[in-house]
Amino acid sequence: MSSRVPLDTNNLPHTDSGHEAASNKTIVLAIRTLAMSIVAVMLVFLINNFLNFGLQWPGLPAFFAHQGWFGLEALRDPLTDAQITKGWLQFISYLGAVVISALYVLLTPKRTLRADSDLLSGFAAYIIRAAFWIVLIIGIADIIISFLRVEGLLSPLIGEELTEALGRPQYRISYVHFPLLLLSCVIALFNRSLGFIWLTLLVVLAQFQIVISRFVFSYEQPFMGDLVRFWYAALFLFASAYTLVHEGHVRVDVLYSRFGKPAKAWVNSVGTLLLGLPLAWIILITGMWDKTSSINSPLFSFEVSQSAYGLYVKYLMVGFLVVYAVSMIVQFSSYLLYHVANLREEPGGDPLADNS
């Protein structure tokens, strides 16, 4: 029986490192899929919210109840065949959002976490830019209409019939606000500046003209104060996502400032998953759960100021909460990718080793 020669394993490929690389790649793909899925599902949720309460689609709760899934109580009035079909489409849309996100990640395996973080951060910036142009253009248009109405100058310009129509919230919102809203979204595509920063100046100017008109000309109307509140609310809610990415929010803590960079990255990653994203989702879900919820009710009823000749923008001020929650969900998803990229020490971030 021949003796066996000991096998020299020193020159063999290091299988552990291969497994580790595959495991790290899987983690990266999973994190990318999670972040993209969160944003995609959020967009589908907003679309379905309009379908549910704007076009009377059944919605997932009613669809699940009709199907007897998840132990939900059966509906008093079963869904029709057309409603069941719409329910399936809504259900598939959520699954499709996750599948499309996964396909995007699988088809771009070499794309880095930081690249996807920049992509989502850019999307959040676009949402804020569009929202800025919306409040700027609609605010100016509405205050001009209200001023001409209160001073009796609108009828000579456009006639009695159109003047009366512009006094009805549904008409003004449908034929003035909505076209300007679409125009604002188009402008935001070509204007890359973060316009909401200028809201600070606009708020000051709006308040200044109230002071001048009141104390110099003894003139004041409800729409003047409405414009200040309109822009002031937009300033704080729109700035949150931008401030987040630039680490501008005030941190009240006694521990975080003493942490090293790896510990800060862990805190920000875990905090985003357990606190930031759930909070933004709670705002959306509780505010848009049904047609009488705190956000849906003013939006779908076109709620306006009760003061005579005030601005017709109160429903938009409620919509600011949607902009806030949506932009924060997108930016928190970007934030998660950014800090996981820091933990993996991807190029482009701050080195962690010197503070570990």
CSV table of C-alpha atoms in Angstrom, one decimal:
chain,number,residue,atom,x,y,z
A,1,MET,CA,0.0,0.0,0.0
A,2,SER,CA,1.6,3.2,-1.1
A,3,SER,CA,2.0,6.0,1.3
A,4,ARG,CA,0.1,9.2,0.6
A,5,VAL,CA,1.9,12.5,0.1
A,6,PRO,CA,0.5,15.3,2.3
A,7,LEU,CA,-1.4,17.8,0.2
A,8,ASP,CA,0.0,21.3,0.2
A,9,THR,CA,-3.0,23.7,0.5
A,10,ASN,CA,-1.0,26.9,0.8
A,11,ASN,CA,-1.1,27.6,-3.0
A,12,LEU,CA,-4.8,26.7,-3.4
A,13,PRO,CA,-7.4,29.5,-3.9
A,14,HIS,CA,-8.7,30.8,-0.6
A,15,THR,CA,-12.3,29.5,-0.6
A,16,ASP,CA,-13.2,31.5,2.5
A,17,SER,CA,-12.5,34.8,0.8
A,18,GLY,CA,-14.6,33.6,-2.2
A,19,HIS,CA,-17.6,32.9,0.1
A,20,GLU,CA,-17.1,36.2,1.9
A,21,ALA,CA,-17.1,38.1,-1.4
A,22,ALA,CA,-20.3,36.3,-2.5
A,23,SER,CA,-21.9,37.0,0.8
A,24,ASN,CA,-21.0,40.7,0.6
A,25,LYS,CA,-22.4,40.9,-2.9
A,26,THR,CA,-25.6,39.3,-1.8
A,27,ILE,CA,-25.9,41.8,1.1
A,28,VAL,CA,-25.4,44.7,-1.3
A,29,LEU,CA,-28.0,43.4,-3.7
A,30,ALA,CA,-30.4,42.9,-0.8
A,31,ILE,CA,-29.9,46.4,0.6
A,32,ARG,CA,-30.3,48.0,-2.9
A,33,THR,CA,-33.5,46.0,-3.5
A,34,LEU,CA,-34.9,47.0,-0.1
A,35,ALA,CA,-34.3,50.7,-0.7
A,36,MET,CA,-35.6,50.7,-4.3
A,37,SER,CA,-38.6,48.6,-3.2
A,38,ILE,CA,-39.5,51.1,-0.5
A,39,VAL,CA,-39.6,54.0,-2.9
A,40,ALA,CA,-41.4,52.0,-5.6
A,41,VAL,CA,-44.1,50.7,-3.2
A,42,MET,CA,-44.6,54.3,-1.9
A,43,LEU,CA,-45.2,55.5,-5.4
A,44,VAL,CA,-47.7,52.7,-6.0
A,45,PHE,CA,-49.4,53.5,-2.7
A,46,LEU,CA,-49.9,57.1,-3.9
A,47,ILE,CA,-51.3,56.0,-7.3
A,48,ASN,CA,-53.7,53.6,-5.6
A,49,ASN,CA,-54.8,56.2,-3.1
A,50,PHE,CA,-56.0,58.3,-6.1
A,51,LEU,CA,-57.6,55.3,-7.7
A,52,ASN,CA,-59.4,54.3,-4.5
A,53,PHE,CA,-60.9,57.7,-3.5
A,54,GLY,CA,-60.8,59.6,-6.8
A,55,LEU,CA,-62.0,56.8,-9.2
A,56,GLN,CA,-63.7,54.6,-6.7
A,57,TRP,CA,-61.5,51.5,-7.1
A,58,PRO,CA,-62.0,48.9,-4.2
A,59,GLY,CA,-58.5,49.2,-2.6
A,60,LEU,CA,-56.6,46.3,-1.0
A,61,PRO,CA,-58.4,46.1,2.3
A,62,ALA,CA,-61.8,45.7,0.6
A,63,PHE,CA,-60.2,43.3,-2.0
A,64,PHE,CA,-58.6,41.2,0.8
A,65,ALA,CA,-61.9,41.1,2.7
A,66,HIS,CA,-63.8,40.0,-0.3
A,67,GLN,CA,-61.3,37.2,-0.9
A,68,GLY,CA,-61.4,36.2,2.8
A,69,TRP,CA,-57.7,36.6,3.2
A,70,PHE,CA,-55.8,37.4,6.4
A,71,GLY,CA,-58.9,36.7,8.5
A,72,LEU,CA,-60.6,40.0,7.5
A,73,GLU,CA,-64.4,40.2,8.0
A,74,ALA,CA,-66.4,39.6,4.9
A,75,LEU,CA,-67.9,42.7,3.2
A,76,ARG,CA,-71.5,43.5,3.7
A,77,ASP,CA,-71.8,44.2,-0.1
A,78,PRO,CA,-69.6,41.8,-2.1
A,79,LEU,CA,-67.5,43.4,-4.9
A,80,THR,CA,-68.7,43.2,-8.5
A,81,ASP,CA,-66.7,41.4,-11.1
A,82,ALA,CA,-65.3,44.7,-12.4
A,83,GLN,CA,-64.2,45.7,-8.9
A,84,ILE,CA,-62.6,42.3,-8.3
A,85,THR,CA,-60.5,42.8,-11.5
A,86,LYS,CA,-59.4,46.2,-10.3
A,87,GLY,CA,-58.6,44.8,-6.9
A,88,TRP,CA,-56.3,42.2,-8.6
A,89,LEU,CA,-54.6,44.9,-10.6
A,90,GLN,CA,-54.0,46.9,-7.4
A,91,PHE,CA,-52.6,43.8,-5.6
A,92,ILE,CA,-50.4,43.0,-8.5
A,93,SER,CA,-49.1,46.6,-8.7
A,94,TYR,CA,-47.6,46.3,-5.3
A,95,LEU,CA,-46.0,43.0,-6.1
A,96,GLY,CA,-44.8,44.4,-9.4
A,97,ALA,CA,-43.1,47.3,-7.6
A,98,VAL,CA,-41.0,44.9,-5.7
A,99,VAL,CA,-40.3,42.7,-8.7
A,100,ILE,CA,-39.3,45.7,-10.9
A,101,SER,CA,-37.0,46.9,-8.1
A,102,ALA,CA,-35.4,43.5,-7.8
A,103,LEU,CA,-35.0,43.2,-11.6
A,104,TYR,CA,-33.3,46.7,-11.7
A,105,VAL,CA,-30.8,45.6,-9.1
A,106,LEU,CA,-30.1,42.2,-10.7
A,107,LEU,CA,-29.6,43.9,-14.1
A,108,THR,CA,-27.2,46.4,-12.7
A,109,PRO,CA,-25.0,44.2,-10.4
A,110,LYS,CA,-22.0,46.4,-10.6
A,111,ARG,CA,-23.8,49.5,-9.6
A,112,THR,CA,-22.6,50.7,-6.2
A,113,LEU,CA,-24.7,51.6,-3.2
A,114,ARG,CA,-23.4,55.2,-3.4
A,115,ALA,CA,-24.6,55.5,-7.0
A,116,ASP,CA,-28.1,54.4,-6.1
A,117,SER,CA,-28.0,56.7,-3.1
A,118,ASP,CA,-27.2,59.6,-5.4
A,119,LEU,CA,-30.0,58.6,-7.7
A,120,LEU,CA,-32.6,58.6,-4.9
A,121,SER,CA,-31.3,61.8,-3.4
A,122,GLY,CA,-31.7,63.4,-6.9
A,123,PHE,CA,-35.3,62.2,-7.0
A,124,ALA,CA,-36.0,63.7,-3.6
A,125,ALA,CA,-34.4,67.0,-4.8
A,126,TYR,CA,-36.7,67.0,-7.8
A,127,ILE,CA,-39.8,66.5,-5.6
A,128,ILE,CA,-38.8,69.5,-3.5
A,129,ARG,CA,-38.0,71.6,-6.6
A,130,ALA,CA,-41.4,70.8,-8.1
A,131,ALA,CA,-43.1,71.6,-4.8
A,132,PHE,CA,-41.3,74.9,-4.6
A,133,TRP,CA,-42.5,75.9,-8.1
A,134,ILE,CA,-46.0,74.8,-7.3
A,135,VAL,CA,-46.3,77.0,-4.2
A,136,LEU,CA,-44.6,79.9,-5.9
A,137,ILE,CA,-46.6,80.0,-9.1
A,138,ILE,CA,-50.0,79.0,-7.6
A,139,GLY,CA,-49.5,81.4,-4.7
A,140,ILE,CA,-48.8,84.3,-7.0
A,141,ALA,CA,-51.7,83.4,-9.4
A,142,ASP,CA,-54.2,82.9,-6.6
A,143,ILE,CA,-53.3,86.2,-4.9
A,144,ILE,CA,-53.7,88.1,-8.1
A,145,ILE,CA,-57.1,86.5,-8.7
A,146,SER,CA,-58.2,87.2,-5.1
A,147,PHE,CA,-57.0,90.8,-5.3
A,148,LEU,CA,-58.8,91.5,-8.5
A,149,ARG,CA,-62.0,89.9,-7.1
A,150,VAL,CA,-62.1,91.8,-3.9
A,151,GLU,CA,-61.4,95.1,-5.7
A,152,GLY,CA,-64.1,94.4,-8.4
A,153,LEU,CA,-61.5,94.5,-11.2
A,154,LEU,CA,-62.0,90.9,-12.3
A,155,SER,CA,-65.4,91.3,-14.0
A,156,PRO,CA,-64.3,94.0,-16.4
A,157,LEU,CA,-61.4,91.9,-17.5
A,158,ILE,CA,-62.9,88.4,-17.9
A,159,GLY,CA,-66.7,88.9,-17.6
A,160,GLU,CA,-69.2,88.1,-14.9
A,161,GLU,CA,-69.7,84.5,-15.7
A,162,LEU,CA,-66.0,83.6,-15.5
A,163,THR,CA,-65.6,85.7,-12.4
A,164,GLU,CA,-68.3,83.8,-10.7
A,165,ALA,CA,-66.8,80.5,-11.7
A,166,LEU,CA,-63.4,81.5,-10.3
A,167,GLY,CA,-65.1,82.1,-7.0
A,168,ARG,CA,-66.0,78.4,-6.8
A,169,PRO,CA,-63.2,76.3,-5.3
A,170,GLN,CA,-63.6,73.3,-7.6
A,171,TYR,CA,-63.5,75.5,-10.8
A,172,ARG,CA,-60.5,77.5,-9.7
A,173,ILE,CA,-58.6,74.5,-8.5
A,174,SER,CA,-59.4,72.4,-11.6
A,175,TYR,CA,-58.8,75.0,-14.3
A,176,VAL,CA,-56.2,77.2,-12.7
A,177,HIS,CA,-54.3,75.3,-10.0
A,178,PHE,CA,-54.0,71.9,-11.8
A,179,PRO,CA,-52.5,73.3,-15.0
A,180,LEU,CA,-50.1,75.4,-13.0
A,181,LEU,CA,-49.2,72.3,-11.0
A,182,LEU,CA,-48.3,70.4,-14.1
A,183,LEU,CA,-46.3,73.4,-15.5
A,184,SER,CA,-44.4,73.6,-12.2
A,185,CYS,CA,-43.4,69.9,-12.5
A,186,VAL,CA,-42.1,70.6,-16.0
A,187,ILE,CA,-40.1,73.6,-14.9
A,188,ALA,CA,-38.5,71.6,-12.1
A,189,LEU,CA,-37.2,69.1,-14.7
A,190,PHE,CA,-35.1,71.8,-16.3
A,191,ASN,CA,-34.3,74.0,-13.3
A,192,ARG,CA,-31.8,72.1,-11.2
A,193,SER,CA,-31.4,74.7,-8.4
A,194,LEU,CA,-33.0,74.0,-5.0
A,195,GLY,CA,-35.5,76.7,-5.3
A,196,PHE,CA,-37.1,76.2,-1.8
A,197,ILE,CA,-34.2,78.1,-0.3
A,198,TRP,CA,-35.7,81.2,-1.9
A,199,LEU,CA,-38.9,80.7,0.1
A,200,THR,CA,-37.2,82.3,3.0
A,201,LEU,CA,-36.9,85.6,1.1
A,202,LEU,CA,-40.4,85.2,-0.3
A,203,VAL,CA,-41.9,84.8,3.2
A,204,VAL,CA,-40.1,87.9,4.3
A,205,LEU,CA,-41.3,89.9,1.3
A,206,ALA,CA,-44.9,88.7,1.8
A,207,GLN,CA,-44.9,89.7,5.4
A,208,PHE,CA,-43.2,93.0,4.6
A,209,GLN,CA,-45.9,94.0,2.1
A,210,ILE,CA,-48.5,93.3,4.8
A,211,VAL,CA,-46.7,95.7,7.2
A,212,ILE,CA,-46.4,98.4,4.5
A,213,SER,CA,-49.9,98.1,3.2
A,214,ARG,CA,-51.4,98.0,6.8
A,215,PHE,CA,-49.5,100.8,8.4
A,216,VAL,CA,-48.8,103.0,5.4
A,217,PHE,CA,-51.9,102.6,3.3
A,218,SER,CA,-54.3,101.1,5.9
A,219,TYR,CA,-55.1,98.3,3.6
A,220,GLU,CA,-55.3,94.6,4.4
A,221,GLN,CA,-57.1,91.6,3.0
A,222,PRO,CA,-57.4,87.9,4.2
A,223,PHE,CA,-55.5,86.6,1.1
A,224,MET,CA,-52.3,88.5,2.2
A,225,GLY,CA,-52.0,86.6,5.5
A,226,ASP,CA,-53.0,83.3,3.7
A,227,LEU,CA,-50.0,83.8,1.3
A,228,VAL,CA,-47.6,84.1,4.2
A,229,ARG,CA,-48.9,81.0,5.9
A,230,PHE,CA,-48.9,79.1,2.6
A,231,TRP,CA,-45.2,79.9,1.9
A,232,TYR,CA,-44.1,79.6,5.5
A,233,ALA,CA,-45.5,76.1,5.9
A,234,ALA,CA,-43.9,75.1,2.6
A,235,LEU,CA,-40.5,76.4,3.8
A,236,PHE,CA,-40.3,74.1,6.8
A,237,LEU,CA,-41.8,71.0,5.4
A,238,PHE,CA,-40.0,71.1,2.1
A,239,ALA,CA,-36.6,71.7,3.6
A,240,SER,CA,-36.6,68.6,5.8
A,241,ALA,CA,-35.2,66.1,3.2
A,242,TYR,CA,-32.6,68.6,2.0
A,243,THR,CA,-31.5,69.2,5.5
A,244,LEU,CA,-31.3,65.5,6.2
A,245,VAL,CA,-28.8,64.8,3.5
A,246,HIS,CA,-26.6,67.7,4.6
A,247,GLU,CA,-26.7,66.6,8.3
A,248,GLY,CA,-28.3,69.9,9.1
A,249,HIS,CA,-30.9,68.6,11.6
A,250,VAL,CA,-30.2,69.3,15.2
A,251,ARG,CA,-29.2,66.2,17.2
A,252,VAL,CA,-30.1,66.3,20.8
A,253,ASP,CA,-27.8,63.6,22.3
A,254,VAL,CA,-25.0,63.0,24.6
A,255,LEU,CA,-23.6,59.8,23.0
A,256,TYR,CA,-23.7,60.2,19.2
A,257,SER,CA,-21.1,63.0,19.0
A,258,ARG,CA,-18.6,60.8,20.8
A,259,PHE,CA,-19.0,57.8,18.5
A,260,GLY,CA,-16.5,56.9,15.8
A,261,LYS,CA,-17.5,56.9,12.2
A,262,PRO,CA,-18.3,53.2,12.0
A,263,ALA,CA,-20.6,53.5,15.0
A,264,LYS,CA,-22.3,56.6,13.5
A,265,ALA,CA,-22.9,54.8,10.3
A,266,TRP,CA,-24.5,51.9,12.2
A,267,VAL,CA,-26.6,54.2,14.3
A,268,ASN,CA,-27.8,56.1,11.1
A,269,SER,CA,-28.5,52.9,9.2
A,270,VAL,CA,-30.5,51.2,12.1
A,271,GLY,CA,-32.2,54.5,13.0
A,272,THR,CA,-33.3,55.0,9.4
A,273,LEU,CA,-34.9,51.5,9.3
A,274,LEU,CA,-36.5,51.6,12.8
A,275,LEU,CA,-37.4,55.2,13.2
A,276,GLY,CA,-37.1,57.4,10.1
A,277,LEU,CA,-38.8,55.3,7.5
A,278,PRO,CA,-41.6,54.0,9.8
A,279,LEU,CA,-42.4,57.6,10.9
A,280,ALA,CA,-42.8,58.8,7.3
A,281,TRP,CA,-44.9,55.8,6.4
A,282,ILE,CA,-47.1,56.4,9.5
A,283,ILE,CA,-47.8,59.9,8.2
A,284,LEU,CA,-48.8,58.6,4.8
A,285,ILE,CA,-50.9,55.6,6.0
A,286,THR,CA,-52.8,57.3,8.8
A,287,GLY,CA,-53.4,60.4,6.7
A,288,MET,CA,-54.5,58.5,3.6
A,289,TRP,CA,-56.1,55.4,4.9
A,290,ASP,CA,-59.6,56.3,3.9
A,291,LYS,CA,-61.5,59.3,2.3
A,292,THR,CA,-62.2,60.9,5.7
A,293,SER,CA,-58.6,60.7,6.9
A,294,SER,CA,-56.7,63.9,7.9
A,295,ILE,CA,-54.9,64.2,4.5
A,296,ASN,CA,-57.4,62.7,2.1
A,297,SER,CA,-60.4,64.6,3.3
A,298,PRO,CA,-59.1,68.1,2.6
A,299,LEU,CA,-57.5,67.0,-0.7
A,300,PHE,CA,-60.5,65.3,-2.2
A,301,SER,CA,-63.0,68.0,-1.0
A,302,PHE,CA,-60.8,70.9,-2.2
A,303,GLU,CA,-60.9,72.5,1.2
A,304,VAL,CA,-60.3,76.2,1.1
A,305,SER,CA,-60.0,79.1,3.6
A,306,GLN,CA,-63.3,80.1,5.2
A,307,SER,CA,-62.4,83.8,5.2
A,308,ALA,CA,-64.0,85.9,2.4
A,309,TYR,CA,-61.7,86.4,-0.6
A,310,GLY,CA,-58.9,84.3,1.0
A,311,LEU,CA,-56.6,82.1,-1.1
A,312,TYR,CA,-58.0,78.8,-2.3
A,313,VAL,CA,-54.9,76.8,-1.2
A,314,LYS,CA,-55.8,75.2,2.1
A,315,TYR,CA,-56.0,71.8,0.5
A,316,LEU,CA,-52.5,72.3,-0.9
A,317,MET,CA,-51.2,73.1,2.6
A,318,VAL,CA,-52.5,69.7,3.7
A,319,GLY,CA,-50.7,68.2,0.7
A,320,PHE,CA,-47.5,69.6,2.1
A,321,LEU,CA,-47.6,66.7,4.6
A,322,VAL,CA,-47.6,64.3,1.6
A,323,VAL,CA,-44.6,66.1,0.1
A,324,TYR,CA,-42.9,66.0,3.4
A,325,ALA,CA,-43.5,62.2,3.9
A,326,VAL,CA,-42.7,61.3,0.3
A,327,SER,CA,-39.5,63.3,0.2
A,328,MET,CA,-38.4,61.9,3.5
A,329,ILE,CA,-39.1,58.3,2.5
A,330,VAL,CA,-37.0,58.8,-0.7
A,331,GLN,CA,-34.2,60.6,1.2
A,332,PHE,CA,-34.2,58.1,4.1
A,333,SER,CA,-33.8,55.3,1.5
A,334,SER,CA,-30.9,57.2,0.0
A,335,TYR,CA,-29.6,57.8,3.5
A,336,LEU,CA,-29.7,54.1,4.3
A,337,LEU,CA,-27.7,53.3,1.1
A,338,TYR,CA,-25.2,56.0,1.9
A,339,HIS,CA,-24.4,54.8,5.3
A,340,VAL,CA,-24.2,51.1,4.4
A,341,ALA,CA,-21.8,52.2,1.6
A,342,ASN,CA,-19.8,54.0,4.3
A,343,LEU,CA,-19.7,50.8,6.4
A,344,ARG,CA,-18.5,48.9,3.3
A,345,GLU,CA,-16.0,51.7,2.7
A,346,GLU,CA,-17.1,52.2,-0.9
A,347,PRO,CA,-15.1,54.9,-2.7
A,348,GLY,CA,-16.4,58.4,-2.4
A,349,GLY,CA,-17.3,58.4,1.3
A,350,ASP,CA,-15.5,59.3,4.5
A,351,PRO,CA,-12.8,56.8,5.6
A,352,LEU,CA,-13.9,54.9,8.7
A,353,ALA,CA,-10.7,53.3,9.8
A,354,ASP,CA,-9.2,56.3,11.5
A,355,ASN,CA,-12.1,56.6,13.9
A,356,SER,CA,-12.9,52.9,14.4
